[in-house]
PDB file of C-alpha atoms in Angstrom:
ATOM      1  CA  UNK A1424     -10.255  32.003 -11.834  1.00 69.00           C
ATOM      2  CA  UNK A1425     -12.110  28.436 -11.605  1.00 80.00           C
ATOM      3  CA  UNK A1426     -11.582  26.493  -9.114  1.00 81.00           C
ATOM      4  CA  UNK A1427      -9.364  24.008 -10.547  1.00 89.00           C
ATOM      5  CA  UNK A1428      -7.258  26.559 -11.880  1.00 93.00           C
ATOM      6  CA  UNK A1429      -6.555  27.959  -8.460  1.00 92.00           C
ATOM      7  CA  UNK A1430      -5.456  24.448  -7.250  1.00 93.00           C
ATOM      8  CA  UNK A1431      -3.087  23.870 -10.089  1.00 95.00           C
ATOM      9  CA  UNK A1432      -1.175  27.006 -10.023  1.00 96.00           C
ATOM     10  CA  UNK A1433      -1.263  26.915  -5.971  1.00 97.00           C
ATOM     11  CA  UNK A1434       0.355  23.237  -6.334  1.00 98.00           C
ATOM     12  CA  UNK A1435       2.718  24.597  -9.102  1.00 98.00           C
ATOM     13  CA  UNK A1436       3.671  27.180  -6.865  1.00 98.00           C
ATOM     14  CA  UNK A1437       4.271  25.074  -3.962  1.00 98.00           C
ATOM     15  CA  UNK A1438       6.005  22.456  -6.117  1.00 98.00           C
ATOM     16  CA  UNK A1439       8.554  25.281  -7.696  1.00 97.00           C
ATOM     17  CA  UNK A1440       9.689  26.570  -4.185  1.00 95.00           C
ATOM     18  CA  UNK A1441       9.809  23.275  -2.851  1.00 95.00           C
ATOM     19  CA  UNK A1442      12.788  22.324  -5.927  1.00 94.00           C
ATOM     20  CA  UNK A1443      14.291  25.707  -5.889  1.00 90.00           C
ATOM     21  CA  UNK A1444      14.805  25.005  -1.947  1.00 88.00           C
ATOM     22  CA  UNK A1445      16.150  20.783  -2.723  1.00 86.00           C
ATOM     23  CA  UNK A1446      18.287  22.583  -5.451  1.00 84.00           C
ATOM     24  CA  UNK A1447      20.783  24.762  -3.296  1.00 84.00           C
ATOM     25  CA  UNK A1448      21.357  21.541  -0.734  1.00 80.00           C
ATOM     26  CA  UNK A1449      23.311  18.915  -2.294  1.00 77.00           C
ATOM     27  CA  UNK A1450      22.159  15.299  -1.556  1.00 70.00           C
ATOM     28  CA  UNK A1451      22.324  13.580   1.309  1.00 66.00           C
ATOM     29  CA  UNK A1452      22.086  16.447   3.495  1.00 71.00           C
ATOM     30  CA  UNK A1453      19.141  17.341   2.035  1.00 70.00           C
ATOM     31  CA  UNK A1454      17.114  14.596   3.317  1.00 68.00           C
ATOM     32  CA  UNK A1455      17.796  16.255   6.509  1.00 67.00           C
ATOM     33  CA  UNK A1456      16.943  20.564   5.921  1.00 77.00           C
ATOM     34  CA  UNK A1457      13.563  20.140   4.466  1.00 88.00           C
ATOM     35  CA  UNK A1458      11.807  22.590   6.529  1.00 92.00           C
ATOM     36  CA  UNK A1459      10.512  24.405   3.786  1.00 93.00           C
ATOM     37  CA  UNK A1460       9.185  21.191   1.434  1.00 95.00           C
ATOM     38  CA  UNK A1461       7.728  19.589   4.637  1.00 97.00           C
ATOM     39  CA  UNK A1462       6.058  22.637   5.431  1.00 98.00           C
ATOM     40  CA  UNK A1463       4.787  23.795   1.578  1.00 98.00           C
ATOM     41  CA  UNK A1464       3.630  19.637   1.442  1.00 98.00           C
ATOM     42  CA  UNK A1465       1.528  20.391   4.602  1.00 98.00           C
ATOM     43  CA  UNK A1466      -0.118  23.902   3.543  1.00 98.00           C
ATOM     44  CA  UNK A1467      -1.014  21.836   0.191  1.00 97.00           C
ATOM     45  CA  UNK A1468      -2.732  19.003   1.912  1.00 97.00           C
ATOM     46  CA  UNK A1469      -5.009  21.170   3.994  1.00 96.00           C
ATOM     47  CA  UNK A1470      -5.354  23.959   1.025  1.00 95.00           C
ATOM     48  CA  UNK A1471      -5.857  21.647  -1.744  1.00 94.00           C
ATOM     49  CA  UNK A1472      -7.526  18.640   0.174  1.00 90.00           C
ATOM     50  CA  UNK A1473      -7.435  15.675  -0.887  1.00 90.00           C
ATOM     51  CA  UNK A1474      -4.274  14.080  -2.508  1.00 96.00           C
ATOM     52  CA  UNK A1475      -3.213  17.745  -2.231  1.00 97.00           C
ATOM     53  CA  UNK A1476       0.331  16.952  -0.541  1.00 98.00           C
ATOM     54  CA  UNK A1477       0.804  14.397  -3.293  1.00 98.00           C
ATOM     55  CA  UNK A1478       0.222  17.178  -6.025  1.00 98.00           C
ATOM     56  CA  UNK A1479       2.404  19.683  -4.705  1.00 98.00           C
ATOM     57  CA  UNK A1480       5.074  16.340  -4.717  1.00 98.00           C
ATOM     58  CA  UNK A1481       4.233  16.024  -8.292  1.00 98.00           C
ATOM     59  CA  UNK A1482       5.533  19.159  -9.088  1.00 98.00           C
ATOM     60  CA  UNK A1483       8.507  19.587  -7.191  1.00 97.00           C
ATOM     61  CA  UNK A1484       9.559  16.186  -7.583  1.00 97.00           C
ATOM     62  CA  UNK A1485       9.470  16.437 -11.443  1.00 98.00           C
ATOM     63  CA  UNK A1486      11.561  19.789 -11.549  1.00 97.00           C
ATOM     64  CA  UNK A1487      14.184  18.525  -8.804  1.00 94.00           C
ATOM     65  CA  UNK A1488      14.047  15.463 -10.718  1.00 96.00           C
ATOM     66  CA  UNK A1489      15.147  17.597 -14.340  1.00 96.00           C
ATOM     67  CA  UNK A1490      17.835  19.114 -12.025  1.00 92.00           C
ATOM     68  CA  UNK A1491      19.242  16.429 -10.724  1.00 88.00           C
ATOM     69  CA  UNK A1492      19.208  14.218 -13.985  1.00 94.00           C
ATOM     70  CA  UNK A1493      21.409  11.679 -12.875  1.00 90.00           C
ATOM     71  CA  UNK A1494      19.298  10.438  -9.902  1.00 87.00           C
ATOM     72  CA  UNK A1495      15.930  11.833 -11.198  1.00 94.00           C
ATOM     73  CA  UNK A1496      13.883   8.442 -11.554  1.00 94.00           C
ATOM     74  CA  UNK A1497      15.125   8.179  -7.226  1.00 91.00           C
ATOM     75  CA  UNK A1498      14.173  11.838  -7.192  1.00 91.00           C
ATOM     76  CA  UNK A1499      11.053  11.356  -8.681  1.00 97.00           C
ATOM     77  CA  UNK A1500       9.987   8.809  -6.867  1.00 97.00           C
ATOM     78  CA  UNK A1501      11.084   9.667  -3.066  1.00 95.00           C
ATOM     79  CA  UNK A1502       9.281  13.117  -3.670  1.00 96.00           C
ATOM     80  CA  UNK A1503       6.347  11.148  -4.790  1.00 98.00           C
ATOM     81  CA  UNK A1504       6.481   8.956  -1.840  1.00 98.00           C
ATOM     82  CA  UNK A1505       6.430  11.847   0.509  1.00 97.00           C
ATOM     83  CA  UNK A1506       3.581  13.256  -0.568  1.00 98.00           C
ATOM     84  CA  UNK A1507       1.913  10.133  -0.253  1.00 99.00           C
ATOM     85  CA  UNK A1508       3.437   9.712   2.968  1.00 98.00           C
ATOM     86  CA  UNK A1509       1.749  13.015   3.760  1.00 98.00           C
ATOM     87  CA  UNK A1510      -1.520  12.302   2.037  1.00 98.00           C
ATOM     88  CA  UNK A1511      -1.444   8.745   3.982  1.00 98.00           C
ATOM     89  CA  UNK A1512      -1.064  10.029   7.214  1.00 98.00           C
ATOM     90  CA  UNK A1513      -3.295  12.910   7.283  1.00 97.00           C
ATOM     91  CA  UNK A1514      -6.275  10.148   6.900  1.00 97.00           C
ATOM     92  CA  UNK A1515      -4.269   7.838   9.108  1.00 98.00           C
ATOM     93  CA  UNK A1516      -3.893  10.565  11.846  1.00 97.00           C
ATOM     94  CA  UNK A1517      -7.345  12.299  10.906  1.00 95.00           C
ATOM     95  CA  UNK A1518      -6.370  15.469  10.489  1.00 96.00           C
ATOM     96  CA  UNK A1519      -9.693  17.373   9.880  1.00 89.00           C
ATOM     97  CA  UNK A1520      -9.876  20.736   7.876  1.00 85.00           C
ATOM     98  CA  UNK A1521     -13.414  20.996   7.843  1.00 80.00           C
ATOM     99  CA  UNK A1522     -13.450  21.582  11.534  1.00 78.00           C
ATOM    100  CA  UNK A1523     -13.082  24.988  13.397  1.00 80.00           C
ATOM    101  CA  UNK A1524      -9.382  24.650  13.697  1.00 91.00           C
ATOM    102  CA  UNK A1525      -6.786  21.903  12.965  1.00 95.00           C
ATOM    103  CA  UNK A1526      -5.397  20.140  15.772  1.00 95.00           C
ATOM    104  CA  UNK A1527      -1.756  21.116  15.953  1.00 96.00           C
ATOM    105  CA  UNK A1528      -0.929  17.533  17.558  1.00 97.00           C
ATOM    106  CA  UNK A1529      -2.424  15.746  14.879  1.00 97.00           C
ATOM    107  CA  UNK A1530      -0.411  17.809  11.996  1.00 98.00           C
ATOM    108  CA  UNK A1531       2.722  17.634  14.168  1.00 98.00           C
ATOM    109  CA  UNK A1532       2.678  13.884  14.227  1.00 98.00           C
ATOM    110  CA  UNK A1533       1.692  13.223  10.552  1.00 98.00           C
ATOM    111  CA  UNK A1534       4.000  15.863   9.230  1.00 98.00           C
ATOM    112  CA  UNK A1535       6.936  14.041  11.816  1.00 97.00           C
ATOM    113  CA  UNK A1536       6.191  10.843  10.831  1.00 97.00           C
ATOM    114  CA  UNK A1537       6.360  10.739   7.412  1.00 96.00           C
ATOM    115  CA  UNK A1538       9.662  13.120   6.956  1.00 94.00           C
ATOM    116  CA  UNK A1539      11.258  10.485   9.103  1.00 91.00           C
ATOM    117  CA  UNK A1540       9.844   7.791   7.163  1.00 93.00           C
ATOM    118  CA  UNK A1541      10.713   9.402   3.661  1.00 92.00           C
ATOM    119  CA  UNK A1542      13.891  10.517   5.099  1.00 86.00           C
ATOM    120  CA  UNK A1543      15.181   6.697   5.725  1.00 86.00           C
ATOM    121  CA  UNK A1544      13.671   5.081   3.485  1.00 91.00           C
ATOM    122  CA  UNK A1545      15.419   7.479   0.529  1.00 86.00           C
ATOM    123  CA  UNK A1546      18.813   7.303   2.234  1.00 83.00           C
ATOM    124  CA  UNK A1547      18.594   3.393   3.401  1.00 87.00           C
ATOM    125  CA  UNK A1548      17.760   2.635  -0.505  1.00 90.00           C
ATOM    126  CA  UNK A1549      20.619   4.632  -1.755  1.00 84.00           C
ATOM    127  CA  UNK A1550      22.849   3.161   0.490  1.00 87.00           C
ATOM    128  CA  UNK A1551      22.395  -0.939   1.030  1.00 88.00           C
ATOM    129  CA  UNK A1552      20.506  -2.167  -2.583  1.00 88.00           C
ATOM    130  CA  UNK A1553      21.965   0.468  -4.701  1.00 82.00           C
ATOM    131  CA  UNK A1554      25.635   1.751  -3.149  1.00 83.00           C
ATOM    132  CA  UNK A1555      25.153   5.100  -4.007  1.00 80.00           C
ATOM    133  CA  UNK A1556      26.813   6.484  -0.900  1.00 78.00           C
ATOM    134  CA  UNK A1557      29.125   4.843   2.011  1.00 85.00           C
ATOM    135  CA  UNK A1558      27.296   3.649   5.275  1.00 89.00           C
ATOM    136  CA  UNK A1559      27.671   6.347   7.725  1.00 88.00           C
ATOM    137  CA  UNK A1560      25.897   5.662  11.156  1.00 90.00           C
ATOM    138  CA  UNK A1561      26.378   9.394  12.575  1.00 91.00           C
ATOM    139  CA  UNK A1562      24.461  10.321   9.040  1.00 82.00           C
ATOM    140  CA  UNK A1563      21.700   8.174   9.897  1.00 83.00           C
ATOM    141  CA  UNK A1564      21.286   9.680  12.884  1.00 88.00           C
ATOM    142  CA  UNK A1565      21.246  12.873  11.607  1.00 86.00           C
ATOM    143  CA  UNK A1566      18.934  12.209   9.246  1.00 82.00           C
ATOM    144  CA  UNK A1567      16.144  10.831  11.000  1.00 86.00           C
ATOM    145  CA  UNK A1568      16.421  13.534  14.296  1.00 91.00           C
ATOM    146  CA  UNK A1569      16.866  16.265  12.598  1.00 89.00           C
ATOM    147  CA  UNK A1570      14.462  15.450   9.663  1.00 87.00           C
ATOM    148  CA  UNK A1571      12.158  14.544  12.346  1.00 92.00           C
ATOM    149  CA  UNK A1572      12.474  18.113  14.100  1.00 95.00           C
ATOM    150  CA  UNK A1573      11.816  19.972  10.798  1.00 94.00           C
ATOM    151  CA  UNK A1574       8.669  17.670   9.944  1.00 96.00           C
ATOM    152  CA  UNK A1575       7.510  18.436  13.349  1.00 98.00           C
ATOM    153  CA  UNK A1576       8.816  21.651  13.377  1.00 98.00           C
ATOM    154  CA  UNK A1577       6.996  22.405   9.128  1.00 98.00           C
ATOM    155  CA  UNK A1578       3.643  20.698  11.192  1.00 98.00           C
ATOM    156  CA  UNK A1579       3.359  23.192  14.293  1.00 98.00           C
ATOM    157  CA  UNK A1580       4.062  26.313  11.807  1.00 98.00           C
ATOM    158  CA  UNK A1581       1.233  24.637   9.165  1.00 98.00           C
ATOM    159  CA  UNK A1582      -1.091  24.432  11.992  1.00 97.00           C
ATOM    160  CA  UNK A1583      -0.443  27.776  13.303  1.00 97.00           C
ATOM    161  CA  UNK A1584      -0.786  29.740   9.192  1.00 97.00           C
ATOM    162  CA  UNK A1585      -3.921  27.564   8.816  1.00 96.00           C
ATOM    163  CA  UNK A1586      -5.480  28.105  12.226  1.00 95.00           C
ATOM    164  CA  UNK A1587      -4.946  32.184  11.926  1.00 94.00           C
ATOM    165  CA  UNK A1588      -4.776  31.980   7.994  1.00 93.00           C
ATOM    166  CA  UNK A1589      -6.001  30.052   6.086  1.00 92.00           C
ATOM    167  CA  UNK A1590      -9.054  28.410   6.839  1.00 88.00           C
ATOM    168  CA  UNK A1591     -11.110  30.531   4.717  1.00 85.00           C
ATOM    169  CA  UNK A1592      -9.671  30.054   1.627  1.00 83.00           C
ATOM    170  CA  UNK A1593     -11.525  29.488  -0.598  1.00 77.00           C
ATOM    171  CA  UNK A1594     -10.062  27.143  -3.593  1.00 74.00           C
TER     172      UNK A1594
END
């Protein structure tokens, strides 16, 4: 298989588990269980390189986004935004995959930072210049600790499958 090949059906791949795990949460408690797409965004970035996360956003974005029809352009573009977020931050923070192993601090942070970033920014959009849902301070709060503890949480376990894992690969 060509190179290229391997990266497109890796960021398929990534992008389908990441909507069949947005699909069984209903929105907005979503923005705050997203272990599993923080953690598949994270594996793409360091797999696929550069603009990887943002591929693997692509994909699941699009297919949440056909799920959830009503809200798909906000769909779309949050899941974008988090794998630009992702992308971002991984220059930002320098997280290196070229070295002998990734710095777990580094992908901790980046992987923290923006799931609390894309975590308030999609529910403070839906709430105040749109109205989709009700104000809810405790929600808030939920969202950005407990998104924050599964971006940090996705980062450490990235680190730890690429460190032991993954660094070989060859893609």
């Amino acid at each position: 298989m060509e190179p290229k090949t391997k990266r497109i059906a890796l960021a398929t791949l990534f992008g389908a588990i990441i909507f069949l795990s947005k699909v069984v949460v209903p929105s907005p408690i979503d923005k705050m269980f997203i272990g599993v797409h923080a953690l598949l965004l994270a594996l793409g970035a360091l797999l696929l390189r550069r603009m990887g996360g943002t591929h693997v956003a692509i994909v699941g974005g699009f297919l949440t986004a056909l799920w959830r029809i009503s809200f798909a352009s906000f769909t779309f573009i949050f899941a974008l935004l988090y794998g630009l977020f992702v992308d971002l931050f991984f220059f930002v923070f320098k997280v290196n995959t070229t070295e002998d192993k990734v710095k777990t601090s580094r992908l901790v942070v980046t992987m923290t930072v923006s799931t609390a970033l894309v975590g308030l920014i999609s529910y403070y959009t839906t709430v105040f210049p749109f109205g989709l849902l009700p104000r809810n301070p405790m929600l808030e709060l939920s969202i950005l600790v407990i998104g924050a503890l599964n971006g940090s949480v996705a980062g450490y376990f990235a680190s730890i499958m690429w460190n032991k894992y993954l660094k070989k690969a060859k893609l």
